[in-house]
GROMACS .gro file of C-alpha atoms in nm:
model
  212
    1MET     CA    1   0.733  -7.067  -5.581
    2VAL     CA    2   0.363  -7.144  -5.525
    3ARG     CA    3   0.329  -7.267  -5.884
    4SER     CA    4   0.634  -7.492  -5.842
    5LEU     CA    5   0.492  -7.635  -5.519
    6LYS     CA    6   0.160  -7.716  -5.689
    7ILE     CA    7   0.342  -7.889  -5.975
    8ASN     CA    8   0.537  -8.103  -5.728
    9MET     CA    9   0.226  -8.190  -5.526
   10ASN     CA   10   0.037  -8.293  -5.841
   11ARG     CA   11   0.335  -8.507  -5.942
   12ASN     CA   12   0.324  -8.676  -5.599
   13ILE     CA   13  -0.038  -8.772  -5.662
   14ARG     CA   14   0.038  -8.911  -6.008
   15LEU     CA   15   0.334  -9.111  -5.878
   16PHE     CA   16   0.130  -9.257  -5.593
   17GLY     CA   17  -0.061  -9.493  -5.823
   18ILE     CA   18   0.259  -9.622  -5.982
   19PHE     CA   19   0.425  -9.653  -5.640
   20LYS     CA   20   0.141  -9.875  -5.514
   21VAL     CA   21   0.196 -10.117  -5.804
   22PHE     CA   22   0.553 -10.190  -5.696
   23THR     CA   23   0.477 -10.232  -5.326
   24LYS     CA   24   0.292 -10.560  -5.386
   25ARG     CA   25   0.497 -10.871  -5.310
   26ALA     CA   26   0.419 -11.086  -5.614
   27PHE     CA   27   0.656 -11.359  -5.491
   28LEU     CA   28   0.488 -11.387  -5.149
   29PRO     CA   29   0.284 -11.703  -5.228
   30LEU     CA   30   0.606 -11.884  -5.320
   31THR     CA   31   0.823 -11.792  -5.021
   32THR     CA   32   0.728 -12.092  -4.806
   33ILE     CA   33   0.763 -12.333  -5.100
   34TYR     CA   34   1.098 -12.177  -5.192
   35ALA     CA   35   1.222 -12.192  -4.834
   36SER     CA   36   1.128 -12.559  -4.812
   37GLN     CA   37   1.240 -12.679  -5.157
   38VAL     CA   38   1.549 -12.465  -5.211
   39GLY     CA   39   1.649 -12.368  -4.858
   40GLY     CA   40   1.564 -12.706  -4.708
   41LEU     CA   41   1.390 -12.549  -4.407
   42THR     CA   42   1.205 -12.778  -4.170
   43VAL     CA   43   0.855 -12.708  -4.039
   44ALA     CA   44   1.011 -12.590  -3.710
   45GLU     CA   45   1.244 -12.351  -3.892
   46LEU     CA   46   0.955 -12.215  -4.099
   47GLY     CA   47   0.773 -12.153  -3.771
   48VAL     CA   48   1.071 -11.959  -3.635
   49VAL     CA   49   1.077 -11.745  -3.950
   50ALA     CA   50   0.704 -11.670  -3.928
   51ALA     CA   51   0.718 -11.591  -3.555
   52SER     CA   52   1.021 -11.365  -3.603
   53ALA     CA   53   0.841 -11.171  -3.876
   54SER     CA   54   0.538 -11.118  -3.651
   55ILE     CA   55   0.745 -11.000  -3.353
   56VAL     CA   56   0.964 -10.769  -3.561
   57GLY     CA   57   0.661 -10.627  -3.739
   58LEU     CA   58   0.492 -10.544  -3.409
   59MET     CA   59   0.809 -10.387  -3.269
   60PHE     CA   60   0.888 -10.169  -3.569
   61GLU     CA   61   0.539 -10.058  -3.680
   62THR     CA   62   0.516  -9.791  -3.412
   63VAL     CA   63   0.881  -9.686  -3.420
   64THR     CA   64   0.892  -9.641  -3.799
   65GLY     CA   65   0.565  -9.446  -3.798
   66TYR     CA   66   0.708  -9.204  -3.543
   67TRP     CA   67   1.035  -9.185  -3.739
   68ALA     CA   68   0.845  -9.094  -4.058
   69ASP     CA   69   0.654  -8.819  -3.875
   70LYS     CA   70   0.980  -8.679  -3.746
   71ASN     CA   71   1.206  -8.716  -4.051
   72GLY     CA   72   0.969  -8.720  -4.347
   73ARG     CA   73   0.759  -8.972  -4.539
   74ARG     CA   74   0.983  -8.949  -4.847
   75HIS     CA   75   1.285  -9.065  -4.646
   76SER     CA   76   1.076  -9.339  -4.485
   77ALA     CA   77   0.966  -9.467  -4.828
   78ARG     CA   78   1.324  -9.467  -4.955
   79ILE     CA   79   1.452  -9.662  -4.653
   80GLY     CA   80   1.162  -9.907  -4.682
   81ALA     CA   81   1.227  -9.970  -5.051
   82ALA     CA   82   1.602 -10.014  -4.993
   83LEU     CA   83   1.545 -10.265  -4.711
   84ALA     CA   84   1.289 -10.454  -4.920
   85LEU     CA   85   1.544 -10.477  -5.203
   86ILE     CA   86   1.815 -10.603  -4.966
   87GLY     CA   87   1.581 -10.855  -4.806
   88THR     CA   88   1.476 -10.994  -5.145
   89LEU     CA   89   1.838 -11.031  -5.255
   90PHE     CA   90   1.898 -11.245  -4.945
   91TYR     CA   91   1.635 -11.485  -5.080
   92VAL     CA   92   1.825 -11.501  -5.409
   93PHE     CA   93   2.182 -11.540  -5.281
   94PHE     CA   94   2.144 -11.698  -4.934
   95ALA     CA   95   1.881 -11.969  -4.968
   96ASN     CA   96   1.935 -12.135  -4.630
   97PHE     CA   97   1.782 -12.097  -4.284
   98PRO     CA   98   1.995 -11.799  -4.167
   99GLY     CA   99   1.962 -11.626  -4.504
  100ILE     CA  100   1.585 -11.670  -4.530
  101LEU     CA  101   1.540 -11.564  -4.167
  102ILE     CA  102   1.740 -11.245  -4.234
  103ALA     CA  103   1.553 -11.189  -4.562
  104THR     CA  104   1.215 -11.214  -4.389
  105VAL     CA  105   1.314 -10.989  -4.098
  106VAL     CA  106   1.468 -10.722  -4.325
  107LEU     CA  107   1.164 -10.729  -4.554
  108THR     CA  108   0.934 -10.692  -4.254
  109ILE     CA  109   1.128 -10.389  -4.130
  110GLY     CA  110   1.124 -10.248  -4.482
  111TYR     CA  111   0.747 -10.277  -4.504
  112SER     CA  112   0.717 -10.113  -4.163
  113PHE     CA  113   0.891  -9.808  -4.312
  114LEU     CA  114   0.675  -9.828  -4.625
  115SER     CA  115   0.349  -9.875  -4.434
  116GLY     CA  116   0.138  -9.564  -4.474
  117SER     CA  117   0.431  -9.341  -4.573
  118MET     CA  118   0.317  -9.270  -4.927
  119GLU     CA  119  -0.049  -9.257  -4.823
  120ALA     CA  120   0.037  -8.986  -4.568
  121LEU     CA  121   0.255  -8.802  -4.820
  122MET     CA  122  -0.022  -8.814  -5.078
  123HIS     CA  123  -0.278  -8.689  -4.822
  124ASP     CA  124  -0.052  -8.397  -4.729
  125SER     CA  125  -0.006  -8.319  -5.099
  126LEU     CA  126  -0.384  -8.300  -5.141
  127VAL     CA  127  -0.408  -8.075  -4.836
  128VAL     CA  128  -0.157  -7.834  -4.992
  129LEU     CA  129  -0.369  -7.834  -5.310
  130LYS     CA  130  -0.686  -7.786  -5.099
  131ARG     CA  131  -0.820  -8.113  -5.238
  132GLU     CA  132  -0.819  -8.323  -4.922
  133GLY     CA  133  -1.177  -8.426  -4.999
  134ASP     CA  134  -1.041  -8.624  -5.299
  135TYR     CA  135  -0.829  -8.852  -5.079
  136ALA     CA  136  -1.066  -9.151  -5.089
  137LYS     CA  137  -1.108  -9.125  -5.467
  138VAL     CA  138  -0.734  -9.096  -5.535
  139ALA     CA  139  -0.647  -9.377  -5.291
  140SER     CA  140  -0.911  -9.617  -5.427
  141ARG     CA  141  -0.808  -9.548  -5.786
  142ALA     CA  142  -0.443  -9.618  -5.703
  143GLN     CA  143  -0.534  -9.937  -5.515
  144SER     CA  144  -0.749 -10.059  -5.804
  145LEU     CA  145  -0.468  -9.997  -6.053
  146ALA     CA  146  -0.221 -10.181  -5.831
  147LEU     CA  147  -0.452 -10.481  -5.784
  148ILE     CA  148  -0.529 -10.514  -6.155
  149ILE     CA  149  -0.165 -10.498  -6.265
  150ASN     CA  150  -0.048 -10.727  -5.986
  151ALA     CA  151  -0.314 -10.983  -6.068
  152GLY     CA  152  -0.137 -11.027  -6.403
  153ILE     CA  153   0.206 -11.034  -6.239
  154VAL     CA  154   0.098 -11.294  -5.981
  155ALA     CA  155  -0.039 -11.510  -6.263
  156LEU     CA  156   0.301 -11.498  -6.438
  157VAL     CA  157   0.515 -11.566  -6.130
  158PRO     CA  158   0.436 -11.942  -6.113
  159LEU     CA  159   0.549 -11.970  -6.476
  160LEU     CA  160   0.890 -11.830  -6.383
  161TYR     CA  161   0.945 -12.063  -6.087
  162PRO     CA  162   0.997 -12.384  -6.292
  163ILE     CA  163   1.252 -12.207  -6.514
  164ASP     CA  164   1.462 -12.092  -6.220
  165LYS     CA  165   1.334 -12.093  -5.864
  166ARG     CA  166   1.513 -11.764  -5.797
  167LEU     CA  167   1.349 -11.578  -6.085
  168PRO     CA  168   1.038 -11.457  -5.895
  169PHE     CA  169   1.265 -11.305  -5.631
  170ILE     CA  170   1.489 -11.145  -5.893
  171VAL     CA  171   1.178 -10.987  -6.045
  172GLY     CA  172   1.082 -10.873  -5.695
  173ALA     CA  173   1.427 -10.718  -5.643
  174VAL     CA  174   1.394 -10.526  -5.970
  175ALA     CA  175   1.050 -10.402  -5.859
  176TYR     CA  176   1.194 -10.275  -5.531
  177GLY     CA  177   1.473 -10.102  -5.720
  178ILE     CA  178   1.206  -9.918  -5.921
  179LEU     CA  179   1.020  -9.847  -5.598
  180TYR     CA  180   1.330  -9.682  -5.453
  181TYR     CA  181   1.370  -9.469  -5.766
  182LEU     CA  182   1.006  -9.358  -5.746
  183ALA     CA  183   1.056  -9.261  -5.381
  184THR     CA  184   1.338  -9.027  -5.487
  185LEU     CA  185   1.105  -8.849  -5.732
  186VAL     CA  186   0.842  -8.738  -5.482
  187THR     CA  187   0.857  -8.408  -5.295
  188GLU     CA  188   0.795  -8.386  -4.921
  189PRO     CA  189   0.493  -8.158  -4.870
  190PRO     CA  190   0.519  -7.875  -4.617
  191ARG     CA  191   0.369  -7.965  -4.281
  192LEU     CA  192   0.057  -7.753  -4.242
  193VAL     CA  193  -0.059  -7.917  -3.919
  194THR     CA  194   0.191  -8.063  -3.674
  195LYS     CA  195   0.196  -8.229  -3.334
  196THR     CA  196   0.477  -8.239  -3.088
  197ARG     CA  197   0.697  -8.542  -3.129
  198LYS     CA  198   0.608  -8.659  -2.781
  199GLN     CA  199   0.234  -8.644  -2.855
  200THR     CA  200   0.282  -8.829  -3.184
  201LEU     CA  201   0.481  -9.109  -3.017
  202GLN     CA  202   0.232  -9.139  -2.730
  203HIS     CA  203  -0.058  -9.164  -2.975
  204ALA     CA  204   0.125  -9.431  -3.177
  205LEU     CA  205   0.203  -9.634  -2.864
  206ARG     CA  206  -0.157  -9.616  -2.745
  207SER     CA  207  -0.278  -9.737  -3.087
  208VAL     CA  208  -0.061 -10.050  -3.056
  209VAL     CA  209  -0.149 -10.120  -2.692
  210THR     CA  210  -0.522 -10.095  -2.764
  211ARG     CA  211  -0.509 -10.281  -3.097
  212HIS     CA  212  -0.723 -10.599  -3.108
   0.00000   0.00000   0.00000
């Protein structure tokens, strides 16, 4: 049983680097251009979309963090990836103001679920392996890998846009599908140190209230 747990925790750490690659939104630089050219959004409508994303992000960041603590980081990552996939498909199939507004809001909620979930899962995996001191090294290596690979992807995305303006978002949807699959492969580490749910929620709320 102990050997099996160690194998699963080591697999979590290996998957973390790959997971980080697919969390990057390669199509992000094109969303405003796409919304304007394809969706026909006005400057005012673009402002509504941006403001909605900011408000929703602020509202859900705390709630999803508490939910992940309560129900597990693996489940949080799966929900986040699924919502990101759904949001991206709205860009592809509903390129108008309501569709792009929904796409942006759903993506924002998805990234609230994704935010920190795999980092926390990876940290807990290292704790189980008694390697918590390696967290910074593992995290920086994964981030470097993600940035290098995504630099190439971002360079290719503008080449896809002239062929079909939906192609960058289709590629993004495929990436989120892979992200969901990766989230199903990880194993939730046992909780070695826990807080009460009330304490965890209070701490999360205080972090938002005092954030600058």
